[in-house]
Structures are given as structure tokens and as C-alpha cells.
XYZ file of C-alpha atoms in Angstrom:
760
model
C 18.659 72.773 -121.193
C 21.950 73.616 -118.439
C 25.329 72.285 -118.756
C 25.234 70.666 -115.859
C 21.908 68.657 -117.482
C 24.053 68.526 -120.691
C 26.779 66.547 -119.509
C 24.535 63.823 -117.281
C 22.555 63.510 -121.092
C 25.863 63.225 -122.285
C 27.227 60.540 -120.384
C 27.095 56.631 -120.200
C 25.847 54.175 -117.416
C 29.275 52.863 -117.526
C 31.016 56.645 -117.088
C 27.279 57.371 -114.205
C 28.435 54.724 -111.847
C 32.415 55.674 -112.002
C 31.747 59.395 -110.907
C 29.707 57.883 -108.712
C 32.827 55.833 -106.542
C 36.261 57.729 -106.000
C 38.644 56.892 -108.791
C 41.815 57.338 -105.822
C 41.869 58.391 -101.975
C 41.294 62.486 -102.760
C 39.976 61.716 -106.459
C 36.884 61.565 -108.546
C 36.269 60.105 -112.154
C 37.232 62.837 -114.378
C 35.432 62.034 -118.012
C 37.537 63.950 -120.061
C 35.818 63.647 -123.278
C 32.863 65.635 -121.742
C 35.303 67.941 -119.985
C 34.824 66.873 -116.876
C 37.555 67.564 -114.593
C 38.360 65.103 -110.896
C 37.634 66.314 -107.929
C 40.344 66.822 -105.239
C 39.385 66.878 -101.434
C 41.152 66.850 -98.364
C 41.452 65.610 -94.977
C 41.142 69.020 -92.938
C 39.203 70.639 -90.420
C 41.127 72.544 -88.943
C 44.342 72.440 -92.466
C 45.474 70.762 -95.418
C 46.126 67.368 -94.935
C 46.890 67.380 -98.589
C 49.299 64.276 -99.513
C 51.375 64.501 -102.659
C 50.071 60.481 -103.832
C 46.502 61.077 -103.878
C 45.993 57.330 -104.497
C 48.244 57.203 -100.552
C 45.907 57.634 -97.913
C 48.282 58.464 -94.734
C 51.476 59.795 -97.010
C 53.203 62.774 -94.731
C 51.345 65.513 -96.048
C 52.263 68.824 -97.472
C 53.479 71.642 -95.471
C 49.922 73.580 -94.542
C 49.693 75.666 -91.612
C 47.799 73.703 -87.954
C 45.172 75.976 -86.513
C 43.459 74.991 -83.755
C 41.468 72.217 -83.092
C 37.733 72.535 -83.015
C 37.636 72.401 -79.027
C 39.492 75.288 -79.065
C 37.737 77.215 -82.190
C 34.452 76.906 -80.585
C 36.026 78.476 -76.876
C 36.665 81.451 -79.201
C 32.599 81.853 -79.601
C 33.968 84.370 -81.776
C 32.074 84.425 -85.545
C 33.569 86.877 -87.498
C 37.387 85.243 -86.093
C 35.785 81.173 -87.233
C 34.979 83.523 -90.836
C 38.471 85.488 -91.759
C 39.950 81.577 -90.099
C 38.287 79.753 -92.857
C 39.589 82.439 -95.739
C 42.990 81.188 -95.075
C 42.584 77.270 -94.934
C 40.651 78.195 -98.853
C 43.289 79.863 -99.535
C 45.868 76.737 -98.757
C 43.557 74.377 -100.451
C 44.045 76.518 -103.794
C 47.529 76.695 -103.377
C 47.814 73.033 -102.967
C 45.364 72.188 -105.571
C 42.443 71.563 -103.146
C 38.338 71.421 -104.192
C 37.108 70.238 -101.054
C 38.204 70.376 -97.470
C 36.535 67.552 -95.104
C 35.661 69.480 -92.872
C 34.039 70.905 -90.279
C 32.654 68.078 -87.903
C 29.361 68.917 -85.909
C 28.639 65.630 -83.847
C 27.821 66.937 -80.149
C 29.848 65.920 -77.487
C 27.500 63.745 -76.187
C 29.988 62.035 -73.568
C 33.370 63.843 -72.488
C 34.946 60.315 -73.088
C 34.911 60.598 -77.158
C 38.148 60.764 -78.518
C 37.718 62.742 -80.939
C 35.955 65.126 -79.111
C 39.003 67.936 -80.169
C 37.444 67.841 -84.369
C 33.807 68.840 -82.556
C 32.770 71.963 -80.991
C 31.048 71.570 -78.561
C 28.152 69.969 -75.940
C 25.111 72.311 -77.630
C 23.779 72.483 -80.812
C 23.218 76.064 -81.784
C 26.510 77.195 -80.982
C 28.105 73.671 -82.993
C 25.217 75.544 -85.814
C 26.575 79.024 -85.779
C 29.911 78.573 -85.520
C 30.686 75.905 -88.397
C 28.103 78.079 -90.154
C 30.699 81.138 -89.907
C 33.914 78.435 -90.652
C 32.298 77.430 -94.066
C 31.140 80.793 -94.362
C 34.631 81.779 -94.043
C 36.375 78.798 -96.822
C 33.442 78.788 -99.025
C 33.293 82.814 -99.728
C 37.331 82.500 -101.624
C 35.128 79.628 -103.835
C 36.619 76.187 -101.866
C 33.845 73.755 -100.864
C 33.716 71.739 -97.373
C 31.879 68.228 -95.830
C 29.546 69.313 -93.041
C 30.804 65.899 -91.283
C 29.553 62.610 -89.536
C 25.374 62.644 -90.319
C 24.890 61.989 -87.772
C 25.498 60.459 -84.099
C 28.752 60.382 -84.965
C 28.995 59.787 -81.451
C 31.601 58.187 -80.039
C 35.142 56.140 -81.389
C 33.821 52.888 -79.814
C 32.784 50.270 -82.785
C 32.228 53.891 -84.586
C 32.571 51.305 -87.802
C 29.574 49.434 -87.308
C 27.119 50.141 -83.945
C 23.824 51.747 -83.540
C 22.975 54.687 -82.243
C 19.659 54.502 -80.733
C 17.580 58.024 -80.689
C 14.467 58.531 -80.321
C 12.710 61.258 -82.765
C 12.678 64.012 -80.610
C 16.561 63.343 -79.638
C 17.542 62.949 -83.202
C 15.919 65.682 -83.755
C 16.632 68.727 -81.253
C 20.123 67.993 -80.341
C 21.546 65.928 -82.528
C 20.742 67.264 -86.200
C 20.047 71.206 -85.077
C 24.215 72.065 -86.185
C 24.035 70.223 -89.301
C 21.062 71.697 -90.381
C 21.748 75.243 -89.701
C 25.130 74.735 -91.364
C 22.913 73.363 -94.229
C 20.297 76.383 -94.522
C 22.458 78.994 -93.627
C 26.057 78.291 -95.155
C 25.223 75.879 -97.981
C 28.326 73.615 -97.943
C 29.093 72.238 -100.708
C 29.144 68.624 -99.579
C 28.071 66.312 -96.432
C 29.139 63.342 -95.423
C 27.954 60.856 -93.270
C 28.217 58.759 -90.839
C 30.186 55.001 -90.198
C 27.575 54.120 -87.582
C 24.074 52.780 -87.919
C 21.376 54.573 -86.554
C 18.779 53.125 -85.212
C 19.847 50.251 -87.072
C 20.585 51.384 -90.979
C 23.708 52.317 -91.620
C 24.409 55.739 -91.931
C 25.757 55.560 -95.882
C 21.516 53.543 -96.066
C 19.416 56.723 -94.096
C 16.831 57.200 -96.391
C 15.448 58.795 -93.821
C 18.815 60.663 -93.481
C 20.377 61.264 -96.237
C 16.653 62.108 -98.919
C 14.256 63.034 -96.276
C 15.425 64.872 -94.138
C 18.754 66.551 -95.440
C 17.165 67.036 -99.169
C 14.204 67.332 -99.218
C 12.676 69.008 -95.744
C 16.221 71.220 -95.272
C 16.879 71.835 -98.606
C 20.125 70.794 -99.703
C 22.314 70.416 -103.566
C 25.322 69.769 -102.653
C 26.124 66.616 -102.729
C 26.261 63.370 -100.429
C 30.236 61.611 -100.073
C 30.529 58.838 -97.191
C 33.351 58.044 -94.730
C 36.109 57.155 -96.001
C 35.052 53.035 -95.951
C 31.386 53.887 -95.089
C 29.186 51.915 -97.809
C 28.056 48.032 -97.183
C 25.757 48.045 -100.154
C 27.216 50.719 -102.617
C 23.444 50.030 -104.876
C 21.257 50.465 -101.483
C 23.283 54.169 -100.453
C 22.358 55.275 -103.930
C 18.573 54.309 -103.514
C 19.012 56.349 -99.664
C 20.392 59.668 -101.241
C 24.206 58.495 -101.339
C 25.424 60.710 -103.869
C 29.481 59.558 -104.202
C 31.459 56.688 -102.088
C 35.321 57.504 -100.578
C 37.719 56.482 -101.214
C 38.621 54.154 -104.401
C 39.538 52.852 -106.925
C 36.263 50.550 -106.279
C 35.109 48.521 -109.208
C 33.294 46.118 -107.750
C 30.965 48.863 -106.760
C 30.495 50.311 -110.131
C 29.466 47.298 -111.840
C 27.323 46.465 -109.051
C 25.835 49.818 -110.352
C 25.717 49.118 -113.507
C 24.239 45.407 -112.908
C 21.744 47.394 -110.753
C 20.585 49.531 -113.078
C 20.489 47.247 -116.134
C 18.674 44.248 -114.010
C 15.374 46.945 -112.955
C 16.669 47.170 -109.514
C 18.113 50.826 -109.916
C 16.450 53.272 -111.366
C 18.506 55.017 -114.387
C 16.672 58.709 -112.627
C 18.435 57.750 -109.110
C 21.375 57.406 -111.054
C 21.124 60.302 -112.989
C 20.493 62.372 -109.991
C 23.481 61.283 -107.837
C 25.132 62.078 -111.309
C 24.234 65.465 -111.218
C 24.879 66.478 -107.705
C 28.526 65.671 -108.245
C 28.605 67.650 -111.855
C 27.728 70.422 -110.459
C 29.504 70.607 -106.930
C 32.685 69.069 -109.549
C 31.962 72.650 -111.744
C 31.561 75.303 -109.619
C 35.157 73.311 -107.794
C 36.485 73.948 -111.548
C 35.164 77.946 -111.676
C 37.812 77.985 -108.571
C 41.832 78.947 -110.383
C 44.654 75.989 -108.293
C 47.670 76.895 -107.204
C 50.292 79.620 -106.372
C 51.346 80.334 -102.583
C 49.880 81.150 -99.299
C 50.811 83.689 -97.143
C 52.342 81.170 -94.215
C 53.849 83.417 -92.183
C 50.442 85.511 -92.472
C 48.430 82.601 -91.424
C 50.703 82.050 -88.659
C 49.752 84.984 -86.944
C 46.231 84.591 -87.052
C 46.496 80.703 -85.983
C 48.267 82.560 -83.199
C 45.506 85.026 -82.205
C 43.095 82.848 -82.733
C 44.342 80.007 -79.846
C 45.025 82.997 -77.997
C 41.785 84.199 -78.609
C 40.784 80.841 -77.578
C 42.177 79.253 -74.172
C 40.031 79.481 -71.447
C 41.159 80.552 -67.091
C 39.997 78.412 -65.628
C 41.222 79.223 -62.279
C 43.431 82.556 -61.035
C 44.503 84.027 -57.531
C 45.777 86.479 -59.266
C 49.041 85.670 -60.096
C 48.228 85.988 -63.578
C 49.617 87.860 -65.462
C 52.889 87.420 -64.241
C 54.370 90.276 -63.374
C 58.265 90.143 -64.207
C 59.033 87.245 -62.268
C 63.309 86.733 -61.980
C 62.876 82.700 -62.047
C 60.968 80.804 -64.270
C 60.678 76.662 -63.515
C 59.140 75.893 -66.486
C 58.326 72.286 -65.993
C 56.852 69.223 -68.401
C 57.363 67.437 -71.805
C 54.448 69.679 -73.319
C 56.687 72.618 -72.590
C 59.095 71.923 -75.512
C 57.759 69.160 -77.540
C 54.186 71.150 -77.917
C 50.957 69.318 -78.000
C 49.195 71.540 -80.652
C 46.861 68.731 -82.248
C 45.300 65.333 -81.849
C 45.950 61.865 -83.995
C 44.222 61.100 -86.669
C 43.214 62.209 -89.942
C 43.146 65.605 -88.815
C 47.307 64.962 -88.232
C 48.410 68.053 -90.302
C 52.789 68.478 -91.676
C 52.554 72.709 -90.163
C 54.876 74.679 -91.888
C 56.525 75.675 -88.119
C 56.285 75.499 -84.966
C 56.407 77.361 -81.647
C 58.308 76.161 -79.315
C 56.242 76.872 -75.536
C 59.624 77.359 -73.787
C 61.311 79.647 -76.360
C 58.166 81.846 -76.521
C 57.852 82.583 -72.905
C 62.312 83.002 -73.074
C 60.977 86.057 -75.579
C 58.638 87.478 -73.704
C 59.798 86.937 -69.627
C 62.708 90.381 -70.698
C 65.910 89.073 -68.563
C 63.338 86.305 -66.405
C 66.017 83.080 -65.472
C 64.168 79.774 -66.670
C 64.712 76.414 -66.598
C 63.412 72.905 -66.800
C 62.472 69.917 -65.960
C 60.385 67.321 -68.365
C 58.149 66.547 -65.296
C 56.302 63.067 -66.503
C 57.574 60.523 -69.932
C 56.205 59.865 -72.889
C 54.692 57.181 -72.050
C 52.038 55.934 -68.945
C 55.298 54.841 -67.251
C 55.948 56.270 -63.602
C 58.850 58.244 -63.037
C 59.344 59.107 -59.232
C 63.171 60.742 -60.156
C 61.479 63.322 -62.527
C 59.224 64.629 -59.619
C 62.053 65.209 -57.870
C 64.166 67.120 -59.757
C 60.942 69.203 -61.186
C 60.376 69.575 -56.839
C 63.646 71.140 -56.873
C 63.575 73.596 -59.232
C 60.052 74.839 -58.717
C 61.534 75.160 -54.903
C 63.814 78.186 -55.718
C 61.618 80.127 -58.684
C 59.148 82.442 -57.843
C 57.029 80.781 -59.602
C 56.339 77.296 -61.392
C 54.672 76.750 -65.016
C 53.466 72.982 -65.479
C 52.625 72.610 -68.994
C 50.590 69.025 -69.059
C 48.922 67.889 -72.270
C 47.130 64.632 -72.208
C 49.231 62.021 -74.179
C 47.893 60.769 -77.193
C 47.639 57.368 -76.149
C 44.862 58.715 -73.632
C 43.171 60.611 -76.264
C 42.939 60.392 -80.298
C 40.544 59.460 -83.418
C 40.154 55.943 -83.143
C 39.584 54.538 -80.258
C 37.225 56.514 -76.922
C 39.211 57.506 -73.475
C 38.675 55.103 -70.738
C 38.707 57.353 -68.210
C 38.887 61.757 -67.814
C 41.857 61.755 -66.094
C 45.147 62.607 -67.061
C 48.608 60.222 -66.227
C 49.346 59.434 -62.589
C 52.617 60.325 -63.131
C 50.714 63.937 -63.925
C 48.904 63.970 -61.568
C 51.931 63.342 -58.076
C 53.921 65.664 -60.403
C 51.215 68.735 -60.250
C 50.860 68.059 -56.343
C 53.519 67.366 -55.605
C 55.152 70.841 -57.522
C 52.129 72.834 -55.203
C 53.011 71.773 -52.171
C 56.083 73.127 -53.100
C 55.646 76.447 -54.970
C 51.989 78.229 -54.068
C 52.895 80.090 -57.340
C 52.128 77.630 -59.456
C 50.619 77.619 -62.427
C 48.636 75.082 -64.996
C 48.903 75.164 -68.704
C 46.746 72.167 -70.119
C 47.162 70.676 -73.829
C 43.417 68.290 -73.675
C 40.447 67.905 -76.598
C 38.501 67.345 -74.410
C 37.285 67.962 -70.699
C 39.652 66.259 -67.861
C 39.630 65.685 -64.246
C 40.905 68.786 -61.789
C 39.667 67.779 -58.728
C 42.643 65.742 -57.024
C 45.407 68.835 -57.779
C 43.298 71.982 -59.065
C 43.067 72.925 -55.250
C 46.909 73.614 -55.038
C 47.422 75.682 -58.043
C 47.340 79.729 -57.942
C 45.546 79.370 -61.817
C 44.964 77.238 -64.499
C 44.363 77.661 -68.185
C 43.010 75.867 -70.500
C 44.810 75.840 -73.899
C 43.591 72.839 -75.777
C 45.086 71.362 -78.974
C 46.292 74.535 -79.413
C 47.814 75.003 -83.286
C 50.998 75.283 -84.152
C 51.445 78.193 -82.945
C 49.677 78.020 -79.728
C 53.182 78.122 -77.972
C 53.533 81.601 -78.721
C 49.823 82.043 -77.525
C 50.448 80.685 -74.471
C 53.175 82.956 -73.524
C 51.369 86.067 -74.733
C 48.308 85.010 -72.660
C 50.808 84.230 -69.581
C 52.599 87.727 -69.482
C 49.045 89.926 -70.036
C 50.283 90.632 -73.916
C 46.100 88.705 -74.627
C 43.636 89.424 -71.882
C 41.832 85.576 -72.085
C 38.467 85.627 -73.449
C 37.748 82.246 -73.934
C 34.279 80.170 -72.588
C 33.640 77.017 -72.380
C 31.679 74.997 -74.284
C 31.694 71.623 -72.750
C 30.752 71.208 -68.806
C 33.931 70.033 -66.697
C 32.492 67.561 -63.999
C 33.355 66.960 -60.524
C 34.263 63.148 -61.743
C 33.485 60.899 -64.656
C 29.943 59.497 -62.583
C 29.205 62.433 -62.470
C 28.238 62.723 -66.611
C 25.033 62.209 -68.321
C 25.891 59.127 -70.172
C 28.342 57.457 -67.382
C 25.863 53.804 -67.518
C 25.299 53.854 -71.233
C 28.794 54.896 -73.241
C 30.052 53.513 -75.030
C 27.247 51.088 -75.446
C 27.507 46.746 -75.725
C 26.267 44.334 -78.241
C 26.590 46.582 -81.074
C 24.105 48.843 -79.916
C 24.324 52.497 -77.937
C 21.213 53.672 -76.253
C 21.093 57.738 -75.873
C 18.510 57.366 -73.231
C 19.475 60.756 -71.555
C 17.178 61.657 -74.018
C 17.854 65.586 -74.837
C 19.384 66.015 -71.278
C 23.743 65.720 -72.347
C 26.127 68.552 -71.094
C 24.556 71.175 -68.893
C 20.571 70.108 -70.053
C 21.682 66.594 -68.185
C 23.613 69.101 -65.246
C 20.720 71.279 -64.625
C 17.823 68.762 -64.398
C 19.296 66.640 -61.596
C 21.000 69.442 -59.883
C 24.510 67.890 -60.696
C 27.526 69.721 -58.842
C 30.407 71.248 -61.708
C 33.373 71.474 -61.594
C 33.679 74.485 -64.690
C 29.843 75.269 -66.251
C 29.441 75.130 -70.128
C 29.995 78.693 -71.153
C 32.366 79.493 -67.747
C 35.720 81.884 -68.573
C 38.042 83.919 -65.903
C 39.670 88.063 -67.556
C 41.887 89.538 -66.102
C 39.238 92.233 -65.946
C 35.996 92.178 -65.216
C 32.249 92.783 -65.940
C 28.718 94.281 -65.345
C 25.604 93.479 -66.760
C 22.784 96.335 -66.345
C 19.648 97.569 -68.224
C 17.925 93.942 -69.643
C 15.449 95.251 -72.302
C 12.916 93.268 -74.674
C 11.789 94.612 -77.604
C 8.603 93.347 -76.588
C 6.743 91.960 -73.337
C 4.322 89.520 -75.618
C 5.448 89.027 -79.109
C 3.816 85.658 -81.654
C 6.579 83.237 -82.636
C 7.248 84.026 -86.296
C 7.596 87.968 -84.665
C 9.997 87.014 -82.533
C 11.983 89.239 -80.211
C 15.396 91.112 -79.783
C 16.588 91.204 -75.828
C 19.637 93.646 -75.362
C 21.923 93.872 -72.239
C 24.297 96.553 -71.229
C 27.777 95.176 -70.256
C 30.243 97.381 -68.893
C 34.405 96.789 -68.068
C 34.977 97.606 -64.735
C 38.282 96.397 -64.521
C 41.431 98.556 -65.362
C 42.775 96.433 -68.611
C 40.752 95.645 -71.673
C 38.789 92.815 -72.560
C 36.329 90.970 -74.047
C 33.045 89.234 -72.882
C 30.775 86.385 -74.362
C 27.140 87.191 -73.767
C 24.882 84.273 -73.537
C 21.254 84.014 -73.614
C 19.511 81.561 -72.465
C 15.210 80.312 -73.121
C 13.176 78.850 -70.384
C 9.737 77.909 -70.686
C 7.625 78.056 -67.624
C 4.945 75.481 -68.300
C 5.395 73.207 -71.298
C 3.200 69.871 -72.543
C 6.734 67.501 -73.294
C 9.066 67.912 -70.611
C 11.869 69.887 -71.758
C 15.235 71.050 -69.887
C 15.959 73.737 -67.892
C 17.028 75.768 -70.416
C 18.732 76.045 -73.311
C 21.491 78.389 -75.319
C 19.792 81.029 -78.300
C 21.883 83.862 -78.257
C 24.949 84.941 -77.593
C 27.917 87.501 -79.109
C 30.872 88.481 -78.337
C 31.831 91.716 -77.321
C 35.214 94.466 -77.095
C 35.222 96.755 -74.011
C 37.318 99.275 -73.050
C 38.331 99.511 -69.340
C 35.111 101.749 -68.158
C 33.143 101.188 -70.850
C 29.785 100.494 -71.853
C 28.170 98.484 -74.747
C 24.753 97.619 -75.301
C 25.052 94.261 -76.623
C 21.502 93.065 -78.915
C 20.812 89.404 -79.769
C 17.449 88.573 -81.533
C 15.623 85.219 -80.657
C 13.797 83.818 -83.580
C 11.103 81.413 -83.202
C 12.748 78.194 -82.967
C 14.494 79.739 -80.029
C 11.103 78.735 -78.299
C 10.029 75.793 -80.016
C 9.773 72.018 -78.716
C 9.546 69.075 -81.286
C 6.810 66.838 -81.351
C 7.103 63.277 -82.603
C 3.730 63.441 -82.240
C 3.116 65.942 -84.574
C 6.244 65.358 -86.828
C 6.683 69.191 -86.302
C 8.870 71.851 -84.321
C 5.933 72.813 -82.221
C 4.996 76.957 -80.114
C 3.188 76.659 -77.098
C 1.716 80.475 -75.862
C 3.021 80.998 -71.888
C 5.585 82.467 -70.534
C 9.216 82.353 -71.629
C 11.592 83.204 -69.082
C 15.044 85.309 -71.021
C 18.646 84.440 -68.982
C 21.312 86.826 -69.788
C 24.221 85.753 -68.499
C 28.198 85.158 -68.240
C 28.347 81.274 -68.101
C 25.335 78.278 -67.486
C 25.932 78.900 -64.043
C 26.123 82.516 -63.616
C 23.027 84.286 -65.130
C 23.788 88.333 -64.975
C 19.559 89.178 -66.024
C 16.860 87.870 -67.041
C 12.976 88.888 -68.658
C 9.618 87.212 -68.664
C 8.120 86.902 -71.402
C 4.774 86.391 -72.964
C 4.736 84.259 -76.505
C 1.578 83.531 -78.848
C 1.723 80.949 -80.937
C 0.973 80.982 -84.312
C 1.150 77.268 -84.702
C -2.056 75.055 -85.758
C -1.745 71.262 -84.697
C -4.255 69.080 -86.385
C -5.650 67.150 -84.128
C -4.262 62.972 -83.593
C -6.520 60.735 -81.607
C -6.438 57.984 -81.953
C -8.526 54.523 -80.791
C -5.666 54.525 -78.132
C -5.812 58.045 -76.812
C -6.256 58.165 -73.086
C -8.881 60.273 -71.658
C -6.593 63.387 -71.072
C -5.049 62.984 -74.620
C -8.856 64.128 -75.508
C -9.082 66.545 -73.030
C -5.872 68.141 -74.168
C -6.686 68.357 -77.611
C -9.247 71.989 -78.353
C -11.153 69.929 -80.444
C -11.836 67.009 -78.816
C -12.233 68.181 -75.333
C -15.314 70.207 -76.222
C -16.607 66.989 -78.171
C -15.679 64.492 -74.961
C -16.365 67.160 -71.797
C -20.427 66.310 -72.165
C -19.320 62.293 -71.778
C -16.703 62.160 -69.896
C -18.495 64.117 -67.257
C -20.863 61.051 -66.725
C -17.807 58.884 -67.466
C -16.567 60.032 -63.857
C -20.201 59.826 -61.588
C -20.321 56.784 -63.730
C -16.676 55.173 -62.589
C -16.982 56.497 -58.988
C -20.427 54.678 -58.563
C -18.295 51.814 -60.332
C -15.436 52.077 -57.800
C -17.802 52.698 -55.144
C -16.650 56.632 -54.736
C -19.859 58.116 -53.636
C -19.328 62.281 -54.182
C -15.591 61.438 -54.410
C -15.368 59.935 -50.535
C -11.703 57.789 -50.936
C -12.601 56.546 -47.759
C -15.043 54.637 -49.538
C -14.980 51.443 -52.513
C -11.415 50.804 -52.965
C -9.716 54.286 -51.930
C -8.837 55.073 -55.097
C -9.349 58.501 -56.978
C -11.655 58.205 -59.653
C -10.113 61.320 -61.790
C -7.300 61.074 -61.372
C -7.636 56.993 -62.499
C -9.422 57.808 -65.718
C -6.937 60.029 -67.469
C -4.276 58.018 -68.108
C -6.643 55.095 -69.631
C -7.748 55.193 -72.855
C -11.382 56.085 -73.693
C -12.470 52.894 -76.034
C -11.101 51.248 -72.704
C -13.242 52.975 -70.250
C -16.106 52.390 -72.200
C -16.278 48.682 -72.557
C -16.223 48.523 -68.687
C -19.614 50.850 -69.364
C -21.015 49.100 -72.244
C -23.763 48.153 -70.258
C -25.033 51.829 -69.728
C -24.282 52.858 -73.783
C -26.545 52.928 -76.684
C -24.164 51.035 -79.092
C -20.984 49.802 -78.661
C -18.267 51.570 -77.588
C -15.899 50.928 -80.572
C -18.412 52.975 -82.873
C -18.553 55.439 -79.821
C -15.054 55.931 -79.946
C -14.993 55.973 -84.289
C -17.990 58.575 -83.741
C -15.883 61.018 -82.130
C -12.982 60.153 -84.019
C -15.190 61.173 -87.134
C -16.478 64.754 -85.839
C -13.131 65.455 -84.884
C -10.951 64.131 -87.773
C -13.979 66.694 -89.671
C -14.984 63.455 -91.288
C -18.942 62.822 -90.626
């Protein structure tokens, strides 16, 4: 008997029930007589929000490094850097006596309106999964746990506690679950946090299909499932579904409900024991890591500055950047002195220090004169006098730097955005300043896409700095003055306007339901399929240098799905300064039985190059790079045929292509039924062999019945009988031909099905 089993076997029913509900806002119930300590968790995911008193939800937290938020982290496309940041987070968790960090979040950016998008990585599940894996690996390498969240389909703040996300099975499997699957199977997070919302009518905390069937059984998750704070509605039902730990506590009524359910036979104690076993296991794992001590605040601040700079995306540059010794710089915008570096809500960190952008600019501007104007108020009022002051200052300067932060009343956890615009004051400010100063750089601080079409044409450069963390002010200065060559790339599409977005007609839902009617087609998948022009595509980002791609190679032009292939390409820095490029590999299926996106990201790598240097970048593509999920078969499927490998600098900038031929090893069982159409019978290998002779007879008989002889559509009722037949059930066709049959139509179809399914 293992130590875990021994503890569980010695626990009373009351102790088990108590362990499965929190003892406080941030801790579990210890069992002192069995030497089982409490488990302490803390909000993350880009810093430790450790409150001094675990009984309190929202007290000011202890000082910790505020790293950039997930939208900034993802824009680095740098898995190694996220691993390093994860290690730093773990060191701070250890110093602050935290066992599990509540993060990262890998929900998809279904709509740019989601108020919490700053906490999520991307609109693409492959990228989100890979980056989350690295962050989790970094944290857990130090003996601190993580909580992968919010499982699943938590893609908006509107009615998030109760709304039902109506998502079809294939869309769930291909878009909303893969990032979780990748992180769970590769990084093995200690915990997974369920979502508040319902999925197809059932609360995330009561989702047996998601929590047990998929997460625990199919993916082999060995950790514990914890509720989001307040996500449990029926404690007994959630235990049955696979929800191990309810937070926050204490909630004696929930404990009593579990005890009563076991005693009256409604809840099998073995099911409760499994939840207890998982909690005990993670608690003991956490106890192996000694807590306390200090963390390297200065070193972590420096790392936060590096991460922030790596994630900044240069959206536009007419050559003004990097700045070349300007003598007078007009610094405009409240965010230049009141840094906007994090979002509101559960991830709000009490930083160890904050770099003020204006001060950091002064440090690097040498002898230049810096002047400052607020530019816009902290609220949504319109103040023309602020704009006028900024215009006067900008006119006499060599360059104007406009720091534009999307205010928290427009973007935060807890509510969604109503538009993609900056404030009216901010737009008018940019337009007015750029009208008098052509050398204007706009620096954006926001957590998700904004519409820029009203003002971008007048600018010289635009830098997306995101919610950049406490050291972001210094990182901005590094990029503007060329100490860091920007290498960030967008992980979400920037649309021309809100009306162009995939969910424009369905977000955020109504009457308690939001329908994911766009299916697979979110983000770039949608813009590709519809041919909708965008402002900035997924994967886009400029540099102070240029890169050339050449010599694309694949390890095999014909291969099996289980073997996969390796793609390589030579990348050359063709500019005058060192830089980093993100090589992206997309896969296009030339022909598929089910509708597929035009292309999908399936690999990426970030490479650093000196001027004139060439490196070969190699990226593997496995079975899943070519597969789609077929709900009819309830499995991932590949199909033999040709695929295009697209190697590019963004989703819209494909530099090299290669065509390969896949040989599928997937053996599909027949799913023909009484309701199957003629087309389905002909598409089924076994069904076609048995049915084809009958099909020829049916076609001839139907042509005669419709008055078409020898395919002459000018006769009869003017329809093509072959096309007409294909999408009708075989059984229905036979009923029209019953007088020509020697036995009832139902018997004919049943006999065919017996042969197909091997029952004859």
C-alpha cells in the first residue's frame, strides 16, 4: 500500500468530504492526525497574487514580479523564454509559500471583444498549447504546481457564471480542447481548473464528458480538477462528474451534502475516494518543496524587461525607428508616466517596482530634451484642451511619442468590450498630433486587438507593447532606441473593423446561450475562408532588419501519418543589424471528406541571426499536423492524399511551399446505418463493394421513373437522377422501388448492413 493509499484508507468520511472543499479562500483542509498539510494556491498566471491572509479573497497581495500578460508572452513565440519565466514564477511562489499557481489560461480568443483576452495566448490552439506547455514545465521544474484553466469553452466574460456555450463536437476537438490536450499530455500540470460556464447545457463543474471521459481517461490526466472560484452548483453532482476540489471555502453545507450522499447511497464512496486520492497526491507532491526564503527581485525584474521587449510587435515603421539621436522628443499620453502594464481582476499583481516609460526614455535619450503632455483623461470624457496642448508641443519637436493605453473601463476581467476602438479622445489626439508632426510613433498598451484604421495612415510607426508587465517601460525604451530589435509576432488577427470578425453576429449570445456557429473558423481560419482583408494578419510583425527564406526541404515527399515528416528551410538575415525571426509552418489539405480550414499552423521556431548569417530551421510535423477530428467515428482521422507545406513569416506572408503525399494508416470501421444516403454507401469502402451493382440498377430504374431515358434531362421532369439519388437514404429510394423488389426494403437494407458490419 502506497503512502497515498494509506492516508486515504485511514481518513474518516467526514475528513474526506472536508478535504474536497477548500478550508479558506486559498487553502485546502489539512488532516493533522495523518500529517497531511494544507495546500496553498494563489492567483497567477503572470505573477504571484499572494494575499497575506488566506481567508480573504481580494486583499492587497504581497509584492511580486509582474511579468507581461499572456498576450504579450505569446507574441514572443519563444518557448525557451517562457520556460525561463516559469522558473522565476516558481521561485517567487516558493518564497511566498505558494504550492500551486492558478494558471496559465489557454482559452481561445474566439472574439477580440472578450475582456479577459489579455490573459490568454492566442486564437490558434497549436500555438497556445505549445507555449503553455513551456510555461508549465518551467514552473513545475522547481516543484511548484500549476492550474491549467479554464476548462472549457470559457471565451467571454458576459454571463460567464451561467451562459451555455453551444459548441459542436468537431469544433470542441479541433479548436477549444487541443491547447488543453497538449499541455496536459506534455507538461502534466498538477491541476486543471474547470470553467464557470455551461458547455452544451451542462456546467463545467458537472461535465462528466469533459472532466472524466476526456481529461482523465482519454488524456490520462493524473492531477486534481479544481473548480473556478464559485463555479460549483451541486457538490455531489460535481464529485460524480470528476470535480475533485471545490474552491473557495469554507462551505460546511457542501461538506455535509457529500457526507449525506455517501450515507444514503447516492454517491459511491469509491468515487469520493478517487477525488481524495488525487488531492492527497498533489498535496504530498507540494510538501516535498521547502518553502520560504527570498527571491531575486532585481534579477526577475530584468527578466521581465527582456520578456516584454521580446513580445513587442512592430506594426508599422516608415524608417523612423529606431530613433536616431533626436534632439527634442514630445512624449504625449497619460500612459507615459502612469504605466499601463497589467489587466484588472484576479491576475492583478502588486509589483516589486514599476518602470515609468518617461523616465526610461530619459535614461536612453542622452542629451535630448523631453517634454510631456497628458493627452487624454483617465475617464471617458472628451478634453479638447488636452489635445491642443499636445499639438503645440508636437509641432516643435523632432519626434512625437504617443503612449496610448486602452483604459480598464474598456478592457478587464469581468466584462467584455463593446467595441474594438480606442477612446474618442485618444483617436482625436492621434489624428491631431499626426496632422502636425509626421514623425509620430504610437505606442499601444492593450491586451487584445484594437481597430487602428481611423488613424494609422498618419503615423510614422506603431509599436504594440501590450500589457507589458512592471518592466515594460524600460522594454519600450529599448525597442524605440534600438537596443532591442523587435521580434514579436501577433498571435491574433487585427481586423479592419468589428463587423469583419468571425463572431460578429453571435457574440456574446442571448437568453443564456451563445452559439459557436462559426465552428472551426475563428481567427485567421475565418479570414482565409472568407477572403476578408485584415489590418494585420496572424503571425505578423516587423523588424529593424529583413529576412530571406530559401531551400525548403522535407524529409520525405511520401510518408505515412505515423512517421510524419520534418520540414526545414534556410533563413538569412539580409539586413544590417542582428535580429530574430519566427518561422511559421502551416499545412493545407488539398482534398478532404470534411470541410477544413484553408491552412492551419502546425509548427514554428524562433531563430536569432547576425547580419548576413544563414541558419537552417528544422520543424517536425506529426500525425496530428495532418489529421482532423471526425465526430462520426469519434476519432482523429487522416486521409491519404496531397498536402501543401506552407512556410512563412505570417499567415499572409508565405515564403516557401512544398507538396507532400500522405499515406494514411487509419482503418475506419463502417458507420453505415439504415439512414445512410446513397453517397455514404458509395464512400464506404466495404459498402461500395456490396452496393455498387444495386446502385447501377437503381439509377436506371429511377431514370425511367422520372421520365429521363439515357440521361436526357430535356425529358421527364428535368432533373439529373444521379445527383438526386446521391443524397437520399438508400431505404427511402428502395421504398420508391418496392414493386420491383423480391423482399421488403427494410429487409434488403438490413441484410446489406449485416454483411458490411460482418454479422452475416
